[in-house]
mmCIF file of N, CA and C in Angstrom:
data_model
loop_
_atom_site.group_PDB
_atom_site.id
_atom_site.type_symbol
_atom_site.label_atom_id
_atom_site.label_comp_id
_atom_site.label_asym_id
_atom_site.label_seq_id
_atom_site.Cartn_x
_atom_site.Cartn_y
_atom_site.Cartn_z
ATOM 1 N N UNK A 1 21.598 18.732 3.254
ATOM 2 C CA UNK A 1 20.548 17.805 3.570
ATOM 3 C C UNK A 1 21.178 16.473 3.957
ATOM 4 N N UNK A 2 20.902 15.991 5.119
ATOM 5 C CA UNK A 2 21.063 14.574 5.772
ATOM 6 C C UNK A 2 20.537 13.649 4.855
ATOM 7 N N UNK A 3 21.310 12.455 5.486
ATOM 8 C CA UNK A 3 20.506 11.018 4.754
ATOM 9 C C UNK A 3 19.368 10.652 5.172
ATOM 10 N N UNK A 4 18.734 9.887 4.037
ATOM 11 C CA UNK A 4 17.677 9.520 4.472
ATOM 12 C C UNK A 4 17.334 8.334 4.669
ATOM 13 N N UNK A 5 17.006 8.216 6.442
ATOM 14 C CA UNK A 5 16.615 6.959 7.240
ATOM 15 C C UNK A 5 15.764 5.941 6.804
ATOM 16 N N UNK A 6 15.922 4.612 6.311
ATOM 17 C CA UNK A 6 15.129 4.131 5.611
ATOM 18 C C UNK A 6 14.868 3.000 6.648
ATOM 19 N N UNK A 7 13.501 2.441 6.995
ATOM 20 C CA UNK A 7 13.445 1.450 7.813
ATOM 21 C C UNK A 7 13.480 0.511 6.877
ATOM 22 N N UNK A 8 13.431 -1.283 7.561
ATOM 23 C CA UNK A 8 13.679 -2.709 7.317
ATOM 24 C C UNK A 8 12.502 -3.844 8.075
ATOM 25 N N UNK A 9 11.480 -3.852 7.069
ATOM 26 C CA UNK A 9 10.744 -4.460 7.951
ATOM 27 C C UNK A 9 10.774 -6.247 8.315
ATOM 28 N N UNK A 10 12.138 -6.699 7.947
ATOM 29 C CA UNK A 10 12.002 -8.260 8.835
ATOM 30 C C UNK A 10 11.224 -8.966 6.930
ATOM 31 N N UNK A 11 11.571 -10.443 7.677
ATOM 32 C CA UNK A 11 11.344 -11.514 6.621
ATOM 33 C C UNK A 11 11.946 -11.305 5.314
ATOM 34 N N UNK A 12 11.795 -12.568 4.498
ATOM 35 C CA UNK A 12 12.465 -12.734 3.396
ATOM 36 C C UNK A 12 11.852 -13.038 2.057
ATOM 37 N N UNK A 13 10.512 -12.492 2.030
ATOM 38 C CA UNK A 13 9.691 -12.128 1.272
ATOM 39 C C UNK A 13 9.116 -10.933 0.543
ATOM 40 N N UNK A 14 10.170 -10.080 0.342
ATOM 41 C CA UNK A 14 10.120 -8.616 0.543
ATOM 42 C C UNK A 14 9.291 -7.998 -0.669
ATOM 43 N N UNK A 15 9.068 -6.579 -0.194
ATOM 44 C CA UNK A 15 8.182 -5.970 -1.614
ATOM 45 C C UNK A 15 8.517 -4.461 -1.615
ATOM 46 N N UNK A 16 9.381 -4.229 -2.481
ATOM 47 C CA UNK A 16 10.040 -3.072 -2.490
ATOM 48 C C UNK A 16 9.192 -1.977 -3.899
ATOM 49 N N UNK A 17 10.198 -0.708 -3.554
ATOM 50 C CA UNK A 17 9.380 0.236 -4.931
ATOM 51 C C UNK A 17 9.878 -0.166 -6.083
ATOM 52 N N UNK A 18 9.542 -0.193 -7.137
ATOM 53 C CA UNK A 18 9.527 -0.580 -8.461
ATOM 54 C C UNK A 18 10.695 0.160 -9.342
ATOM 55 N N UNK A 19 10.893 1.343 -8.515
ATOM 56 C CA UNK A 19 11.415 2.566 -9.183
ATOM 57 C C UNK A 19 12.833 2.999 -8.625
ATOM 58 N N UNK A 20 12.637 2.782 -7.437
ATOM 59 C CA UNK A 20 14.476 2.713 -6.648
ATOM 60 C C UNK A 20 14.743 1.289 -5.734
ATOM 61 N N UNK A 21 14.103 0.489 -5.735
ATOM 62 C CA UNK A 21 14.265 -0.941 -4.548
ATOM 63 C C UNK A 21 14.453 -0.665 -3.081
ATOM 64 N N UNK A 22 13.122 -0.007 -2.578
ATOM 65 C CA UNK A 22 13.488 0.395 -1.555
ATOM 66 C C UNK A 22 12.551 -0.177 -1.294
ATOM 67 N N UNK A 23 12.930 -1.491 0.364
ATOM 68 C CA UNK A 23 12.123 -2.592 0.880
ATOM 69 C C UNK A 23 11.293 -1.551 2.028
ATOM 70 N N UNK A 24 9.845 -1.907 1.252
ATOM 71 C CA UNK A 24 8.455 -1.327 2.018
ATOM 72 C C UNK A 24 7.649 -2.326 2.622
ATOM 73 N N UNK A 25 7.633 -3.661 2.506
ATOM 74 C CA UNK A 25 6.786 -4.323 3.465
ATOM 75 C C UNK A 25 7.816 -6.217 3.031
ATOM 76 N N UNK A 26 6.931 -6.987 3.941
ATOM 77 C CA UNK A 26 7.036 -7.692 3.514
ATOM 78 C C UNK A 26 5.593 -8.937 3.555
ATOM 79 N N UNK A 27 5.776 -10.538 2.818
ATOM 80 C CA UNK A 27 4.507 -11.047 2.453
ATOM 81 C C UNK A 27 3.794 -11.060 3.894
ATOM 82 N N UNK A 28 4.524 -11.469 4.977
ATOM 83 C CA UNK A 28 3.475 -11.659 6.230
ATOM 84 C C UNK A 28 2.721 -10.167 6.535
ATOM 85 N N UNK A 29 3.007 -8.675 5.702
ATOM 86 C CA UNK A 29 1.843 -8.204 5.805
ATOM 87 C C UNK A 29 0.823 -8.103 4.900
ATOM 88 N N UNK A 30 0.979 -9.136 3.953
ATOM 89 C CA UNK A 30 -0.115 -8.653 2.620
ATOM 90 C C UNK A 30 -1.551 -9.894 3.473
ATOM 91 N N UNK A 31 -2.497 -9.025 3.495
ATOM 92 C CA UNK A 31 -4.108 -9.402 3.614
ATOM 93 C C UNK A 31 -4.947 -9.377 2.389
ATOM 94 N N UNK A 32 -4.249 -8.596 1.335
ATOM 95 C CA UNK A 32 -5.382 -9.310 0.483
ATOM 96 C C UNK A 32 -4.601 -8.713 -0.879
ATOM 97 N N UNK A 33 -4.924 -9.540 -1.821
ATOM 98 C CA UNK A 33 -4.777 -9.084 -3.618
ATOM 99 C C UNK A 33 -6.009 -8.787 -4.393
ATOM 100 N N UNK A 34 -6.929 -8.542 -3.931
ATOM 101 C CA UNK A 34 -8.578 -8.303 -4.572
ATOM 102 C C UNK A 34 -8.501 -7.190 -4.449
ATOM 103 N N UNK A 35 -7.807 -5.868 -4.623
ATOM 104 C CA UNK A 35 -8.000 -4.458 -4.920
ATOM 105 C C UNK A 35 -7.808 -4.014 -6.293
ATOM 106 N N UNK A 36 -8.475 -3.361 -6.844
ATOM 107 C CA UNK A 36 -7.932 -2.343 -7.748
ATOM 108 C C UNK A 36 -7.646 -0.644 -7.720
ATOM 109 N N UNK A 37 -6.114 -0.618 -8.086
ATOM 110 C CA UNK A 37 -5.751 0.554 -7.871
ATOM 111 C C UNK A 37 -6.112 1.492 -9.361
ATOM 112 N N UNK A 38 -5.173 2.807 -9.400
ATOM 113 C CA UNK A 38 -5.650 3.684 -11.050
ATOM 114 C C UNK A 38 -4.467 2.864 -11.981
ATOM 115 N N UNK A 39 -3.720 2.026 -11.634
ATOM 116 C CA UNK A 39 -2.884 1.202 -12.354
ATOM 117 C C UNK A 39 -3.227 -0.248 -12.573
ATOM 118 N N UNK A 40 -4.110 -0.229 -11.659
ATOM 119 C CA UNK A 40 -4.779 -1.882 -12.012
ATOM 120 C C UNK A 40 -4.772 -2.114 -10.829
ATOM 121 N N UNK A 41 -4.009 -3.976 -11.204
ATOM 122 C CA UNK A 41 -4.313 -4.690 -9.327
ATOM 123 C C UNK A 41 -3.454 -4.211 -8.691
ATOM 124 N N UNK A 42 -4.035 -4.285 -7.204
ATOM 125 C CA UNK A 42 -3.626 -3.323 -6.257
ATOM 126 C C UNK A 42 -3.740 -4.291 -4.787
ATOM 127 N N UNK A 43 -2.756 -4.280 -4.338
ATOM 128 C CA UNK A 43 -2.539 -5.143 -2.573
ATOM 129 C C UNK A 43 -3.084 -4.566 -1.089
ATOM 130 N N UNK A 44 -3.863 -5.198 -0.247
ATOM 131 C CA UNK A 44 -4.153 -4.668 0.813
ATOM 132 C C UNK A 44 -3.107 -4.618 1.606
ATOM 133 N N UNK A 45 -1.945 -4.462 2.876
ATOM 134 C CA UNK A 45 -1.384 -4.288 3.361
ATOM 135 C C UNK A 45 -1.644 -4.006 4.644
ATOM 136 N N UNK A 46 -1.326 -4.989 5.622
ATOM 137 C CA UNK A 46 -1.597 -4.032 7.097
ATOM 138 C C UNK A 46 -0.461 -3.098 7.312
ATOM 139 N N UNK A 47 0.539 -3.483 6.995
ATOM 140 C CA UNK A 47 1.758 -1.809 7.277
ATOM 141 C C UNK A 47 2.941 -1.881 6.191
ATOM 142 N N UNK A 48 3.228 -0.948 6.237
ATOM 143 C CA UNK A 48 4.469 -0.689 4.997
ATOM 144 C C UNK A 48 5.533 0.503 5.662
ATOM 145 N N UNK A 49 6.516 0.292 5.518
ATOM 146 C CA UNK A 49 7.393 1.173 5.888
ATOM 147 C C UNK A 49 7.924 1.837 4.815
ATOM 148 N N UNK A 50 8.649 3.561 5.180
ATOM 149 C CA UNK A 50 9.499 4.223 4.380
ATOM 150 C C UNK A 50 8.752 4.698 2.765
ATOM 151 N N UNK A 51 7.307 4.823 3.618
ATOM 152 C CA UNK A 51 6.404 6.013 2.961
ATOM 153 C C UNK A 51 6.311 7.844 3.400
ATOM 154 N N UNK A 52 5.717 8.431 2.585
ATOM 155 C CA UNK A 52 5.682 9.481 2.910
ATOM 156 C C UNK A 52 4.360 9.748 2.414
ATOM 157 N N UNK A 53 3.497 10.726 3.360
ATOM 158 C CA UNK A 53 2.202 10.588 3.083
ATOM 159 C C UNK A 53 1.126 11.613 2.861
ATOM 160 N N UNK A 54 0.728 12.004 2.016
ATOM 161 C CA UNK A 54 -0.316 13.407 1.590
ATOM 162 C C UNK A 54 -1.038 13.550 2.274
ATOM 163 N N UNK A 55 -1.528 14.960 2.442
ATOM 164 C CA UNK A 55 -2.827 15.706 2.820
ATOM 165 C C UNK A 55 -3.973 14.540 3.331
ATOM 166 N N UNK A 56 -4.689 14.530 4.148
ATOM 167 C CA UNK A 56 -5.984 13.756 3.560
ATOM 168 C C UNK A 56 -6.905 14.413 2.624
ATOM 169 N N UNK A 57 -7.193 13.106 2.123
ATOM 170 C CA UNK A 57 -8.085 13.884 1.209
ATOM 171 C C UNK A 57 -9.666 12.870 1.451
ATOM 172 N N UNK A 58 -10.816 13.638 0.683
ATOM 173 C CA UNK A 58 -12.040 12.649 1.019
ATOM 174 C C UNK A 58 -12.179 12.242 -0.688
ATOM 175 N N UNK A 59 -12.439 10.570 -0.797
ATOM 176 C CA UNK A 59 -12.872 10.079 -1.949
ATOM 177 C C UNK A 59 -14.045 9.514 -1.769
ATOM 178 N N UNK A 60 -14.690 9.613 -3.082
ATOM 179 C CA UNK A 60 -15.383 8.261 -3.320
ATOM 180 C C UNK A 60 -14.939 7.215 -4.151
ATOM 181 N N UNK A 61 -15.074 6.118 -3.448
ATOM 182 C CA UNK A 61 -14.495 4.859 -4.321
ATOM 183 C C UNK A 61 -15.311 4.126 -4.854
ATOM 184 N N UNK A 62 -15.588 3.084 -5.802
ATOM 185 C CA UNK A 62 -16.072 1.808 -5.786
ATOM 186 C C UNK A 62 -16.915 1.244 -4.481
ATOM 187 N N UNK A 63 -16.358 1.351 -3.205
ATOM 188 C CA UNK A 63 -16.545 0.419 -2.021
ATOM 189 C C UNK A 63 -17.391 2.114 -0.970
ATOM 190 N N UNK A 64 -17.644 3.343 -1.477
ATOM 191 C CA UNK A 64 -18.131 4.399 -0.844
ATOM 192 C C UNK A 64 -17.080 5.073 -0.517
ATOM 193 N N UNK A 65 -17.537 6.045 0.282
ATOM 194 C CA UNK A 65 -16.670 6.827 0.982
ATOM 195 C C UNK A 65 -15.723 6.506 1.669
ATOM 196 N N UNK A 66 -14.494 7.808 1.057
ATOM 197 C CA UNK A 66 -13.342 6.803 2.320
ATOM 198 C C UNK A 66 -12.328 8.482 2.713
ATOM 199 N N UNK A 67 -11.831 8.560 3.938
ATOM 200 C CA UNK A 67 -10.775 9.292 3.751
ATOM 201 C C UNK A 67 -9.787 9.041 3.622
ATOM 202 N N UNK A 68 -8.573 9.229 2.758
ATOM 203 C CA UNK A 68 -7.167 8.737 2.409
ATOM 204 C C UNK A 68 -5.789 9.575 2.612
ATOM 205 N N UNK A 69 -5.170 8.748 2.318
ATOM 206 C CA UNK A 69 -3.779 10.149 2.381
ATOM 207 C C UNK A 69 -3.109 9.136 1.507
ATOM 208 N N UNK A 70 -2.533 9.831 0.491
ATOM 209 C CA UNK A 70 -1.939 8.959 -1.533
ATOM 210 C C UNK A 70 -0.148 8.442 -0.163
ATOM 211 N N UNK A 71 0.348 7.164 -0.405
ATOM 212 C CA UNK A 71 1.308 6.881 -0.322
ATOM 213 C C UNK A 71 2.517 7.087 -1.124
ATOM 214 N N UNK A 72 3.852 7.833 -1.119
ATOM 215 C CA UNK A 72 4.812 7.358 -1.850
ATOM 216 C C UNK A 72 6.375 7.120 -1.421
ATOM 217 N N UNK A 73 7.008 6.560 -1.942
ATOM 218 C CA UNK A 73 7.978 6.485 -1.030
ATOM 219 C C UNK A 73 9.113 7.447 -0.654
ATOM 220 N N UNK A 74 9.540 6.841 0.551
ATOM 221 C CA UNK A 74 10.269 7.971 0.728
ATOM 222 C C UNK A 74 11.806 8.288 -0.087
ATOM 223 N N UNK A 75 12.192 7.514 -0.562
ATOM 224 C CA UNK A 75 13.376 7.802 -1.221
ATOM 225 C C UNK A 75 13.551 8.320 -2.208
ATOM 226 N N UNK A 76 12.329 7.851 -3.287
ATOM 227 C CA UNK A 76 12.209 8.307 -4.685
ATOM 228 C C UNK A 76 11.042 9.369 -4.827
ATOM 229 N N UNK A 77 9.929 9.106 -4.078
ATOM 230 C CA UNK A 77 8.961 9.755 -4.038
ATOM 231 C C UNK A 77 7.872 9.461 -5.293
ATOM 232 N N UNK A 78 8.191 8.498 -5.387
ATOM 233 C CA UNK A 78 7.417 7.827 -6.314
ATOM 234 C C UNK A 78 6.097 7.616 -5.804
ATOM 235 N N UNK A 79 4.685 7.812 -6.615
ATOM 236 C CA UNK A 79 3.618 7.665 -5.982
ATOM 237 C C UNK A 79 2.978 6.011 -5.762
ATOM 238 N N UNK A 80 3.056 5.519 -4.309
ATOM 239 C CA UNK A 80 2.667 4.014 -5.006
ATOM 240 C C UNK A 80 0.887 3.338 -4.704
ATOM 241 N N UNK A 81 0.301 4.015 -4.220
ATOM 242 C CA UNK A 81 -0.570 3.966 -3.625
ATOM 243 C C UNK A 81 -1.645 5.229 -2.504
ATOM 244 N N UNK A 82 -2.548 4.337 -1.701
ATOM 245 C CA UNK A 82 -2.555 5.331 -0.720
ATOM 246 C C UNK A 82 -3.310 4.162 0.305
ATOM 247 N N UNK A 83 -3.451 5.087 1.509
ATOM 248 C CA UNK A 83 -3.467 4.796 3.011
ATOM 249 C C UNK A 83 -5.053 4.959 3.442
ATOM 250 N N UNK A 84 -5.868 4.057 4.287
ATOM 251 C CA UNK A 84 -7.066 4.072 4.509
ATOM 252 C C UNK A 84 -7.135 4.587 5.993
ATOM 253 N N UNK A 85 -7.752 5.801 6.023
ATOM 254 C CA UNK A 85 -8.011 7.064 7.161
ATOM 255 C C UNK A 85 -8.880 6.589 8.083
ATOM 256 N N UNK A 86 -10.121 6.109 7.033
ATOM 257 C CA UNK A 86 -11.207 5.974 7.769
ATOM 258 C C UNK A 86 -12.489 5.670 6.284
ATOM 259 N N UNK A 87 -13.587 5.034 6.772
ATOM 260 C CA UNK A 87 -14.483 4.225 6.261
ATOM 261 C C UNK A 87 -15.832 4.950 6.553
ATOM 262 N N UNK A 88 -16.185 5.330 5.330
ATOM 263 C CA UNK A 88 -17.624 5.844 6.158
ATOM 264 C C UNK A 88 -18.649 4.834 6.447
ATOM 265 N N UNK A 89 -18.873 3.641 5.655
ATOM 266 C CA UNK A 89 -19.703 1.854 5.931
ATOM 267 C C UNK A 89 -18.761 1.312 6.614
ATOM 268 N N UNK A 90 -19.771 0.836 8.195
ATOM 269 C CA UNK A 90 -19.114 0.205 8.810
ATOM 270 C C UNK A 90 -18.405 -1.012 7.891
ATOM 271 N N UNK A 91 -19.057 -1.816 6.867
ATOM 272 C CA UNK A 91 -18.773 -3.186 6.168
ATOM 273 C C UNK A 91 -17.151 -3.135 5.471
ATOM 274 N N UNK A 92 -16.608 -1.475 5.588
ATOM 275 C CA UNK A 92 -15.742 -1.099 5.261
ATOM 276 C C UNK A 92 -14.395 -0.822 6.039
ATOM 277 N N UNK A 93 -15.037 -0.517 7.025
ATOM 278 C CA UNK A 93 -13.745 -0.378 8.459
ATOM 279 C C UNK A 93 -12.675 -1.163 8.419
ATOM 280 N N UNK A 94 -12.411 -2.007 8.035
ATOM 281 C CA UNK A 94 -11.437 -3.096 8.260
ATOM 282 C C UNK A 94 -10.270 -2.545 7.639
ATOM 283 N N UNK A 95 -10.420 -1.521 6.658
ATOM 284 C CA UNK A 95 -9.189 -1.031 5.871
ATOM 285 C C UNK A 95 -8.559 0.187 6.772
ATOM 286 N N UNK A 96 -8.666 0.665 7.520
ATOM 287 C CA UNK A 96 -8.770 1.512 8.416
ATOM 288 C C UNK A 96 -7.197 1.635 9.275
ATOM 289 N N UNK A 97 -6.511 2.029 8.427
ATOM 290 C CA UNK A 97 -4.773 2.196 8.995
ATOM 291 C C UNK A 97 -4.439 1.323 8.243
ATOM 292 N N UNK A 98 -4.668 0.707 6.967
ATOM 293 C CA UNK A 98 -4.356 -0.470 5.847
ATOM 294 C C UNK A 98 -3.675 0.248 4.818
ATOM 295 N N UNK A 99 -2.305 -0.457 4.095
ATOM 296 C CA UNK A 99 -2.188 0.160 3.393
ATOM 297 C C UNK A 99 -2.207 -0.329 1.722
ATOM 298 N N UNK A 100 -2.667 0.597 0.358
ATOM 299 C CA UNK A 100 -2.973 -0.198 -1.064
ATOM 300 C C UNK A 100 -1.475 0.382 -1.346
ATOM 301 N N UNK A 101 -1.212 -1.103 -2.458
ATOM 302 C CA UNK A 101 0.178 -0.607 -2.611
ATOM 303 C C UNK A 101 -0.261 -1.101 -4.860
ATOM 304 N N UNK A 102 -0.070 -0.474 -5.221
ATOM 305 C CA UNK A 102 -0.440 -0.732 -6.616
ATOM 306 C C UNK A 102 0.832 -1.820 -7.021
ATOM 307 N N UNK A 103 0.365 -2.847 -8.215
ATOM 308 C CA UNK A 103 1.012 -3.596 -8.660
ATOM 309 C C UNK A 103 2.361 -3.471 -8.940
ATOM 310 N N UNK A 104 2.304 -2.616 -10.520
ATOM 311 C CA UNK A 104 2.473 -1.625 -10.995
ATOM 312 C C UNK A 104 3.620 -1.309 -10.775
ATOM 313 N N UNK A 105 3.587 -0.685 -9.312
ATOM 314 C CA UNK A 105 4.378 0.450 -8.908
ATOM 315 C C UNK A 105 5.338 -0.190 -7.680
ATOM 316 N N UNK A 106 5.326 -1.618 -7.805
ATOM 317 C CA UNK A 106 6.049 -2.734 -6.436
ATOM 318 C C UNK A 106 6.418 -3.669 -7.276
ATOM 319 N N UNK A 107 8.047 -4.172 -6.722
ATOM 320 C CA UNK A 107 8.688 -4.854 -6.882
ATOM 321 C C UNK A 107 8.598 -6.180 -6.138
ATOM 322 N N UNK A 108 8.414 -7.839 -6.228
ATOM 323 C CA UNK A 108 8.650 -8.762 -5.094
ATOM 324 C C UNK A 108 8.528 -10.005 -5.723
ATOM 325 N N UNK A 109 8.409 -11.052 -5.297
ATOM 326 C CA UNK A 109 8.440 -12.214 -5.495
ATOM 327 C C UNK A 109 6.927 -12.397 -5.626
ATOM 328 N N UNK A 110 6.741 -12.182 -7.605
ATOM 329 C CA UNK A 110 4.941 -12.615 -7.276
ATOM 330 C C UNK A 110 4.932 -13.674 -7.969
ATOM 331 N N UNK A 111 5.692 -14.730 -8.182
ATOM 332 C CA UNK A 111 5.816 -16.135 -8.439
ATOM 333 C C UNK A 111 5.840 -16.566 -10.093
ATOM 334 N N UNK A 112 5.982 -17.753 -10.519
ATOM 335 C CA UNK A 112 6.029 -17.936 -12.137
ATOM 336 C C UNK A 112 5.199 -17.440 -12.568
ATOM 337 N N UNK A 113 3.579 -16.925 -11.949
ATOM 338 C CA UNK A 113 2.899 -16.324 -13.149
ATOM 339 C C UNK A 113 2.873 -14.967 -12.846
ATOM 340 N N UNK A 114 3.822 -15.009 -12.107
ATOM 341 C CA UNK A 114 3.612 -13.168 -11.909
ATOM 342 C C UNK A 114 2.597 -12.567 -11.283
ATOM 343 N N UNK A 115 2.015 -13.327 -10.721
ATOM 344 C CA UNK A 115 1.095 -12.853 -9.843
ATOM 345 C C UNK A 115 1.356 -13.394 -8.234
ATOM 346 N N UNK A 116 1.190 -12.957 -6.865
ATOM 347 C CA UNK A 116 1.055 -13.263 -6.018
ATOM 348 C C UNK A 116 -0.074 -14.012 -5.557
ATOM 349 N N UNK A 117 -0.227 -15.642 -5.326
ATOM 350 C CA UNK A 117 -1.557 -16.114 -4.814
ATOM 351 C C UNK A 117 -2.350 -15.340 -4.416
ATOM 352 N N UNK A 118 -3.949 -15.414 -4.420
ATOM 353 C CA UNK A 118 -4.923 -14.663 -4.306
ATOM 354 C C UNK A 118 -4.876 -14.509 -2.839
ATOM 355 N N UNK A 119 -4.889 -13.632 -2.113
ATOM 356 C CA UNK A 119 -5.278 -13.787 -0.569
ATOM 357 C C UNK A 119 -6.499 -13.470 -0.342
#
């Protein structure tokens, strides 16, 4: 088995997995900290690199229907989240190729109180 290709997504704000430090996004893509994941708070994301990504599956959430596919990474395979397919409320669309990345389960600069400002 070959190595495995890990992309680098730019800036110096990084947010890696919790579990091996493998850099998956950074702050210029976080859109929002008002999620909750099954681990708690949970980050909106417009893209993340050096995931690997499940089945879709159909949920219901809190916010309605959604189709998903669970995120984890690719190195460790650690589960860190998941990926927004599609929205069945339009009021919902916006998550739509977005990705939740659980607290939890991410490593980064979330400041003296340990939290990342609210976005």
């Amino acid at each position: 088995m070959g190595k495995i290709f890990l992309e680098h997504p730019g800036g110096t704000r990084l947010y890696s997995c919790a579990k091996c430090n493998t850099v998956l996004t950074n702050r210029c893509n976080l859109l929002s900290t008002r999620f909750t994941g099954s681990t708690g708070r949970a980050f909106l994301f417009k893209k993340a690199v050096n995931l690997v990504q499940s089945e879709r599956q159909d949920r219901v959430m809190l916010t309605g229907r959604h189709i998903v596919r669970d995120v984890s990474c690719k190195n460790c395979k650690e589960k860190l989240g998941w990926m927004y397919e599609y929205a069945a409320e339009a009021s919902q669309r916006y998550k739509e190729g977005k990705v939740i990345l659980e607290m939890s389960k991410i490593s980064g600069n979330f400041g003296s109180s340990g939290m990342i400002e609210d976005v």
